[in-house]
Amino acid sequence: MSYDPQELEAEWRRRWAESGRYEADPDGRDADDVTFVTVPYPYPNGGMHIGHARTYTVPDVYARYRRQQGDNVLFPIGWHVTGTPIIGAVERLQSGDTHQIESLTNAFVVPESDLADLETPMGFARYFIENHYKAGMRQLGLSIDWRREFTTNDDRYAAFIGWQYETLKERGLLEKGLHPVNYCTNEAQPVTTHDIYEGEDAEFQEYTLIKFNGADDDVVYPMATLRPETVRGVTNAYVDPDATYARATVDGEAWIVSEEATEKLDLQAREVSVEETVAGADLVGKRVRNPVTDEELPIVPAEFVDTDSATGVVMSVPAHSPDDWIALEEAKERAVDLADDGVDPDEIRAIEPRPVLTLEGYGDYPAKDAVEEHGIESASDPALEAATQELYNREFHRGELLEAYGEFAGEIVEDVRDDLDSHFRRRGDFDAMYDLDESVICRCGGDVEVAEQETWFLRYDDENWSERALGAIESLDAIPETTREQYVNTVDWLEEWPCIRNYGLGTRLPWDDEFVIEPLSDSTIYMAYYTVAHRLGDVPPEELDRDFFETLFYGADAVDDPDERALELREEWEYWYPVDYRCSANDLISNHLTFSLYHHAELFDEEQWPRGITSMGMGLLEGEMMSSSKGHVVLPDEAIEEYGADTVRFFLLNSSEPWQDFDWRADEVGSTHDQLARFWDRAIDVIEGPDGKRELEEIDRWLLARLQETVREVTDAMDRFETRTASQNAFYRLEERLKWYRRRTDLDRPGARWTLRTVLETRLRLLAPVIPFMANELHERLTGEPAEAVPWPEPIPEFEDPTVVAEEGLVADVLEDVREIIAVTDTDPEAIRLYVAADWKRDALETVTDVGPDRGPVMSEIMQDDDLREKGDAVNDLVGDLVEFVRERDEGTLATLSEIDERAVYEDAASFLAREFDADIAVYAEDGEPVDPDDKAGQARPFRPAIHLE
RNA sequence: GCGAGGGUAGCCAAGCGGCCAACGGCGGCGGACUCAAGAUCCGCUCCCGUAGGGGUUCGUGGGUUCGAUUCCCUCCCCUCGCACCA
């Protein structure tokens, strides 16, 4: 019967579903034999593709492995629907967005007739949950306990999250404050990336405002800059003479800023009232005083000033800004014309750039050097931007501030910019505002600006909380280990995290239902929810109050009147928790995973902190990034239909380790299928063949010895989530051994049949986590029981045999050497003579082993023997070879070899070698007066016989 | 720019001080089997070589070592993350 994955897999799916095999409940097994694995719950704002398939299969492999090791294993799943992506998708669908519709109907093959179901957010989510994720997970054979699924939009889940946030608030880790957000001025509400029509990549910058004062009045001219350290290099200010500026009262002070800026400042939680508008031209010629240096400087007109960027009033630092350098040059050239605008031409001509720092490789005026180096002639030169960027970077990382900077003098800009900025802010000379670095338009057509909004933050920068989080990182098994540092770095740079949004699916903030808790904040401890999700349905949502969860998580003593039901559930939570391994992705380390550690560290005791996290890489398709919007995806459904679930699993887990990126290549998946089919055929031959008898020859012992190695290697790999190493060893590496074995011996022998059956049985158990359908089926046919019903293999001491492994290695070496000689000489020998090294050579090897691989000492030891001394150069050459031989091998190997009777090994292999080369084989001892027509015998070395072909 | 990971033969990819010209897979070449194709099996696949050998390689340039693909440094290139996007 040939390999038919479809039929076979359907049958096993049915068996698993009917038996409820993977529904896990607490039983007698104690904590050491309980394993809880999770994976981030899917976000069903679209379909499932092959990359998701790997994400969910990795924990499944581990879950299956632990079950075979005798554990009670829980592997649950839920559905994340929080926030706006699903709502956004529904809105785009309803508005007839062709791109969205195509992505659904093409990439995810949603039938036209089903589109109507997708018109509500939960309808949309439910569609993909049922038709894509659940269907795909079942097809893949994931061993999930389906009773525990939920969505993050469920009432009971909201009660749980509500408890979490009430608790955090009470502990002072949730705080209200202002925070910058992208804000649509038309709709008067915050917007997300999905809402943006133009300028999606825009970032908002925090500008420093240097508060220059009018020399003649008390008005503030806030000059916006991203380089506050250049404050001592300002030579003049620029305004756009054709623009409209405003004189406004900002937080009680009189400011001059562009008209646009007054609106921005207003959005950024400042008290702004515009007193009067002022033409830009009227500002030209006025003088302003630098708050740091106290110098008076002129305001010069310039058309390049963008009044829609920050305050619309800019300062000029010609020594360090190529832009400003060019602008000053040009201003000097048209100085005469400026007289008409009320600026004194002589003053302009007299402007000298003022350096603020020294930069290696540049003169006093780095901007001048940069302009000259890039050959820039005018402000319109496109090279100007690159020149500016280059200089800014160099000055930031290498520029040393001059003496005038006092406490900051001699420091590198990078190290002190923030300190310098806050120093002057404290003195009241500097202020700040946000602005976007490019124009951003909302889908509604409205202008998007940065607004400061009242919001609730999680205080991830709280010192005590961070300490606890670091503790959770320390006790974590971070896989791969290199990720640990990433967690630590994340804790170091995390600041406050705004955890609410104005709209979206999910849990409302309990004390202010205007806001919803955002997705990264409602997914930090939900693994705990799985432990009781299937039993929570018995409790009406309104009874799931704070006390209920306090009791559930903290016990009867935590509240005055503990709920009996909560106490019962507590037993199950205590049974499963903590999560042993969370299989997640690299890109979630800097947010979700670290958040999760924070929340566990705060809300639960150390024993409940996550034990391990493995971080997975991403998937490529034929060498390129997958993209559902471009239709560049493979759906698990289609792949399974074409190749079978075992092939899909095997390919995904064997082509790279989980944390490495993998590349789905149809060609290779196809050949993976063929390899499984071949394996199937061979297994069937063994199963249907005779049982054989345990009458073992050397070669059988060799294969069994190799098998024990495989068992050890696969077990170690499984423990470390190295799915590739595990399957490579259990499948390919062992197959290589079998290939040799088949060549080497008569497979019809009873001993060989027995060996083959033993190897197959063990191998099927090792492969069962990765290819459960096929492995269980074959194992059941072989033994009467599926592989998952019997224990994971352990190495069997009586089959460990390094000697037989080393002996077989010698046979392979000889085979290789003879083949090499045949190839080079292009002959077809009728007789092959092997000469085993003389005894004195073996003695010499022993001497080298004892004395150590050092030529001098070895020679002086050996030369004490008169017989050897007579051999002269032959000894010298031999020792050279032997020293190298010993250096390249460890002690154990040398000890094993020293026990071997080399001649007997070749004599036993003679019939095999004769078959391979179709030639007569004769084995001689070098010192046994052998037949030696071409005088070859002397070339023999220990474990490397001399060879003669005839 | 900052943080992390990585650059190995035609491609993918293992190795992480000597057993390495470098596992394995794919592709290519030759042979066996076959009417033929496919599948399967055997061998070859950096260069040279009529005796198991020699030469040049593991992003670049240095260094440590008796010895480096493996350790240290410089530089170049690629991927991911960098906050309100899940």
Coordinates of N, CA and C in Angstrom, one line a residue, chain A residues 458-588:
Chain A
L458 N 0.8 52.8 31.5 CA 1.4 51.8 32.4 C 2.8 52.3 32.6
R459 N 3.2 52.3 33.9 CA 4.5 52.9 34.2 C 5.6 51.9 34.2
Y460 N 5.9 51.5 32.9 CA 7.0 50.5 32.7 C 8.4 51.1 33.1
D461 N 8.5 52.4 33.3 CA 9.8 52.9 33.8 C 9.9 53.0 35.3
D462 N 8.8 52.6 36.0 CA 8.9 52.6 37.4 C 10.0 51.7 37.9
E463 N 10.9 52.2 38.8 CA 12.1 51.5 39.1 C 11.8 50.1 39.8
N464 N 10.9 50.1 40.7 CA 10.6 48.8 41.4 C 10.1 47.8 40.4
W465 N 9.2 48.3 39.6 CA 8.5 47.4 38.6 C 9.6 46.8 37.7
S466 N 10.4 47.7 37.2 CA 11.5 47.2 36.2 C 12.4 46.2 36.9
E467 N 12.7 46.5 38.2 CA 13.5 45.5 38.9 C 12.9 44.1 38.9
R468 N 11.6 44.1 39.2 CA 10.9 42.8 39.2 C 10.9 42.2 37.9
A469 N 10.7 43.0 36.8 CA 10.7 42.4 35.5 C 12.1 41.8 35.1
L470 N 13.1 42.5 35.5 CA 14.5 42.0 35.3 C 14.7 40.7 36.0
G471 N 14.0 40.6 37.2 CA 14.1 39.3 37.9 C 13.4 38.2 37.1
A472 N 12.3 38.5 36.5 CA 11.6 37.5 35.7 C 12.4 37.1 34.5
I473 N 13.2 38.1 34.0 CA 14.0 37.8 32.8 C 15.1 36.9 33.2
E474 N 15.7 37.1 34.4 CA 16.8 36.4 34.9 C 16.4 34.9 35.1
S475 N 15.2 34.6 35.6 CA 14.8 33.3 35.8 C 14.3 32.6 34.6
L476 N 14.2 33.3 33.5 CA 13.6 32.8 32.3 C 14.6 31.9 31.5
D477 N 14.0 30.8 30.9 CA 14.8 30.1 29.9 C 14.6 30.8 28.6
A478 N 15.5 31.6 28.2 CA 15.3 32.4 27.0 C 15.9 31.6 25.8
I479 N 15.1 31.2 24.9 CA 15.6 30.4 23.7 C 15.4 31.2 22.4
P480 N 16.4 31.4 21.6 CA 17.8 31.2 22.0 C 18.3 32.2 23.0
E481 N 19.4 31.8 23.6 CA 19.9 32.5 24.8 C 20.2 34.0 24.4
T482 N 20.5 34.2 23.2 CA 20.9 35.6 22.8 C 19.7 36.6 23.0
T483 N 18.5 36.1 23.1 CA 17.3 37.0 23.2 C 17.3 37.6 24.6
R484 N 17.9 37.0 25.6 CA 17.9 37.5 27.0 C 18.3 38.9 27.0
E485 N 19.4 39.2 26.3 CA 19.9 40.6 26.3 C 18.8 41.6 25.7
Q486 N 18.1 41.1 24.8 CA 17.1 41.9 24.2 C 16.0 42.3 25.2
Y487 N 15.6 41.3 26.0 CA 14.6 41.6 27.0 C 15.2 42.7 28.0
V488 N 16.4 42.5 28.4 CA 17.0 43.5 29.3 C 17.1 44.8 28.7
N489 N 17.5 44.9 27.5 CA 17.5 46.2 26.8 C 16.1 46.8 26.7
T490 N 15.1 46.0 26.5 CA 13.8 46.5 26.4 C 13.4 47.2 27.7
V491 N 13.6 46.5 28.8 CA 13.3 47.0 30.1 C 14.0 48.3 30.3
D492 N 15.2 48.4 29.9 CA 16.0 49.7 30.0 C 15.4 50.8 29.3
W493 N 14.9 50.6 28.1 CA 14.4 51.8 27.4 C 12.9 52.0 27.4
L494 N 12.2 51.0 27.9 CA 10.8 51.2 28.0 C 10.5 52.4 28.9
E495 N 9.5 53.3 28.5 CA 9.1 54.4 29.3 C 7.7 54.1 29.7
E496 N 6.9 55.2 29.7 CA 5.5 55.0 30.0 C 4.8 54.5 28.8
W497 N 3.8 53.6 29.0 CA 3.1 53.1 27.8 C 1.6 53.4 27.9
P498 N 1.2 54.3 27.0 CA -0.3 54.6 27.0 C -1.1 53.4 26.6
C499 N -1.9 52.9 27.5 CA -2.5 51.6 27.3 C -4.0 51.7 27.0
I500 N -4.5 52.9 26.7 CA -5.9 52.9 26.2 C -6.1 53.6 24.9
R501 N -7.2 53.3 24.3 CA -7.5 53.9 23.0 C -8.9 54.5 23.1
N502 N -9.2 55.4 22.1 CA -10.6 55.9 22.1 C -11.6 55.0 21.6
Y503 N -11.2 54.1 20.7 CA -12.2 53.1 20.2 C -11.5 51.8 19.8
G504 N -12.4 50.9 19.5 CA -11.8 49.6 19.1 C -12.6 48.5 19.9
L505 N -12.3 47.2 19.5 CA -12.9 46.1 20.2 C -12.1 45.9 21.5
G506 N -12.7 45.2 22.4 CA -11.9 44.8 23.6 C -12.6 45.3 24.9
T507 N -11.8 45.4 25.9 CA -12.2 45.7 27.3 C -12.2 47.2 27.6
R508 N -13.4 47.7 28.0 CA -13.5 49.1 28.4 C -12.7 49.3 29.7
L509 N -12.2 50.4 29.9 CA -11.5 50.8 31.2 C -12.6 50.8 32.2
P510 N -12.5 50.0 33.3 CA -13.6 49.8 34.2 C -14.1 51.1 34.8
W511 N -13.2 52.1 35.1 CA -13.7 53.3 35.7 C -14.0 54.4 34.7
D512 N -13.8 54.1 33.4 CA -14.1 55.2 32.4 C -14.4 54.5 31.1
D513 N -15.6 54.2 30.9 CA -15.9 53.3 29.7 C -15.9 54.0 28.4
E514 N -15.3 55.2 28.4 CA -15.1 55.9 27.2 C -13.9 55.3 26.4
F515 N -13.0 54.7 27.3 CA -11.8 54.2 26.7 C -11.7 52.6 26.7
V516 N -11.0 52.1 25.7 CA -10.8 50.7 25.6 C -9.3 50.4 25.8
I517 N -9.0 49.3 26.5 CA -7.6 48.9 26.7 C -7.1 48.3 25.4
E518 N -5.9 48.8 25.1 CA -5.3 48.5 23.8 C -4.8 47.1 23.7
P519 N -4.5 46.6 22.5 CA -4.2 45.1 22.3 C -2.9 44.7 23.0
L520 N -1.9 45.5 23.1 CA -0.7 45.0 23.7 C -0.8 45.0 25.2
S521 N -1.9 45.7 25.7 CA -2.0 45.8 27.2 C -3.1 44.8 27.7
D522 N -3.9 44.2 26.8 CA -4.9 43.3 27.3 C -4.4 41.8 27.0
S523 N -3.2 41.7 26.7 CA -2.7 40.3 26.4 C -1.4 40.0 27.1
T524 N -1.3 40.4 28.4 CA -0.1 40.2 29.1 C -0.1 39.0 30.1
I525 N -1.3 38.7 30.6 CA -1.4 37.5 31.6 C -2.5 36.6 31.2
Y526 N -3.0 36.7 30.0 CA -4.2 35.9 29.6 C -3.9 34.4 29.6
M527 N -2.6 34.0 29.6 CA -2.3 32.6 29.7 C -3.0 32.0 30.9
A528 N -3.1 32.8 32.0 CA -3.7 32.4 33.2 C -5.2 32.1 32.9
Y529 N -5.8 32.9 32.0 CA -7.2 32.7 31.8 C -7.5 31.4 31.1
Y530 N -6.6 30.8 30.3 CA -6.8 29.5 29.7 C -7.1 28.4 30.8
T531 N -6.4 28.6 31.9 CA -6.5 27.5 32.9 C -7.9 27.3 33.4
V532 N -8.8 28.3 33.3 CA -10.1 28.2 33.8 C -11.2 28.6 32.8
A533 N -10.8 29.0 31.6 CA -11.7 29.5 30.6 C -12.9 28.6 30.3
H534 N -12.7 27.3 30.3 CA -13.8 26.4 29.9 C -14.8 26.2 31.1
R535 N -14.3 26.6 32.3 CA -15.3 26.4 33.4 C -15.9 27.7 33.9
L536 N -15.4 28.8 33.3 CA -15.9 30.1 33.7 C -17.3 30.3 33.2
G537 N -17.6 29.6 32.2 CA -19.0 29.7 31.6 C -20.1 29.5 32.5
D538 N -19.8 28.8 33.6 CA -20.8 28.5 34.6 C -21.1 29.7 35.5
V539 N -20.3 30.7 35.5 CA -20.5 31.8 36.3 C -21.0 33.0 35.5
P540 N -22.1 33.6 35.8 CA -22.6 34.7 35.1 C -21.6 35.9 35.1
P541 N -21.4 36.5 33.9 CA -20.4 37.6 33.9 C -20.5 38.6 35.0
E542 N -21.7 39.0 35.3 CA -21.8 40.1 36.3 C -21.3 39.6 37.7
E543 N -21.2 38.3 37.9 CA -20.7 37.8 39.2 C -19.2 37.7 39.2
L544 N -18.6 38.0 38.0 CA -17.1 37.9 38.0 C -16.5 39.3 38.4
D545 N -16.7 39.6 39.7 CA -16.2 40.9 40.1 C -14.8 40.8 40.6
R546 N -14.3 41.9 41.1 CA -12.9 41.9 41.6 C -12.6 40.8 42.6
D547 N -13.5 40.7 43.6 CA -13.3 39.7 44.6 C -13.2 38.3 44.1
F548 N -14.0 38.0 43.0 CA -13.9 36.7 42.4 C -12.5 36.4 41.9
F549 N -11.9 37.3 41.2 CA -10.6 37.1 40.6 C -9.5 37.1 41.7
E550 N -9.8 38.0 42.7 CA -8.8 38.1 43.9 C -8.7 36.7 44.5
T551 N -9.9 36.1 44.7 CA -10.0 34.7 45.3 C -9.3 33.7 44.4
L552 N -9.7 33.8 43.1 CA -9.1 32.8 42.2 C -7.6 32.9 42.1
F553 N -7.0 34.1 42.1 CA -5.6 34.2 41.9 C -4.8 34.3 43.3
Y554 N -5.5 34.8 44.3 CA -4.7 35.0 45.5 C -5.2 34.2 46.7
G555 N -6.3 33.5 46.5 CA -6.7 32.5 47.6 C -7.8 33.1 48.5
A556 N -8.3 32.2 49.4 CA -9.4 32.5 50.2 C -9.2 33.6 51.2
D557 N -7.9 33.8 51.5 CA -7.6 34.9 52.5 C -7.6 36.3 51.9
A558 N -7.6 36.3 50.6 CA -7.5 37.6 49.9 C -8.7 38.5 50.1
V559 N -9.9 37.9 50.3 CA -11.1 38.7 50.4 C -11.9 38.2 51.7
D560 N -12.9 39.0 52.0 CA -13.7 38.7 53.2 C -14.6 37.5 53.0
D561 N -15.1 37.4 51.8 CA -16.2 36.4 51.6 C -15.9 35.7 50.3
P562 N -14.9 34.7 50.4 CA -14.5 34.1 49.1 C -15.6 33.3 48.4
D563 N -15.6 33.4 47.1 CA -16.6 32.7 46.3 C -16.2 31.2 46.2
E564 N -17.0 30.3 46.5 CA -16.7 28.9 46.4 C -16.2 28.5 45.0
R565 N -17.0 29.0 44.1 CA -16.6 28.6 42.7 C -15.2 29.1 42.3
A566 N -14.9 30.3 42.8 CA -13.5 30.8 42.5 C -12.5 29.9 43.2
L567 N -12.8 29.4 44.4 CA -11.8 28.6 45.0 C -11.6 27.3 44.3
E568 N -12.7 26.8 43.7 CA -12.5 25.5 42.9 C -11.7 25.7 41.7
L569 N -12.0 26.9 41.0 CA -11.2 27.2 39.8 C -9.7 27.4 40.2
R570 N -9.5 27.9 41.4 CA -8.1 28.2 41.8 C -7.3 26.9 41.8
E571 N -7.9 25.8 42.1 CA -7.1 24.6 42.1 C -6.6 24.3 40.7
E572 N -7.4 24.5 39.7 CA -6.9 24.2 38.3 C -5.9 25.2 37.9
W573 N -6.1 26.5 38.3 CA -5.1 27.5 37.9 C -3.7 27.1 38.6
E574 N -3.8 26.7 39.8 CA -2.6 26.4 40.5 C -1.9 25.1 39.9
Y575 N -2.8 24.3 39.4 CA -2.2 23.0 38.8 C -1.4 23.3 37.6
W576 N -2.0 24.1 36.7 CA -1.3 24.3 35.4 C -0.2 25.4 35.4
Y577 N -0.4 26.5 36.2 CA 0.5 27.6 36.1 C 1.8 27.2 36.8
P578 N 2.9 27.8 36.4 CA 3.1 28.8 35.3 C 3.1 28.2 33.9
V579 N 3.2 29.1 32.9 CA 3.5 28.6 31.6 C 4.9 28.1 31.5
D580 N 5.1 26.9 31.0 CA 6.4 26.4 30.9 C 7.2 27.0 29.7
Y581 N 6.5 27.0 28.6 CA 7.1 27.6 27.4 C 6.1 28.4 26.6
R582 N 6.5 29.6 26.3 CA 5.7 30.4 25.4 C 6.4 30.5 24.1
C583 N 5.8 30.0 23.0 CA 6.5 30.0 21.7 C 6.0 31.3 21.0
S584 N 6.9 32.2 20.8 CA 6.5 33.5 20.3 C 7.5 33.9 19.2
A585 N 7.5 35.2 18.9 CA 8.3 35.7 17.8 C 9.3 36.8 18.2
N586 N 10.4 36.8 17.5 CA 11.5 37.8 17.7 C 10.9 39.2 17.9
D587 N 10.0 39.6 16.9 CA 9.6 41.0 16.9 C 8.7 41.3 18.1
L588 N 8.3 40.4 18.8 CA 7.4 40.7 20.0 C 8.2 40.9 21.3

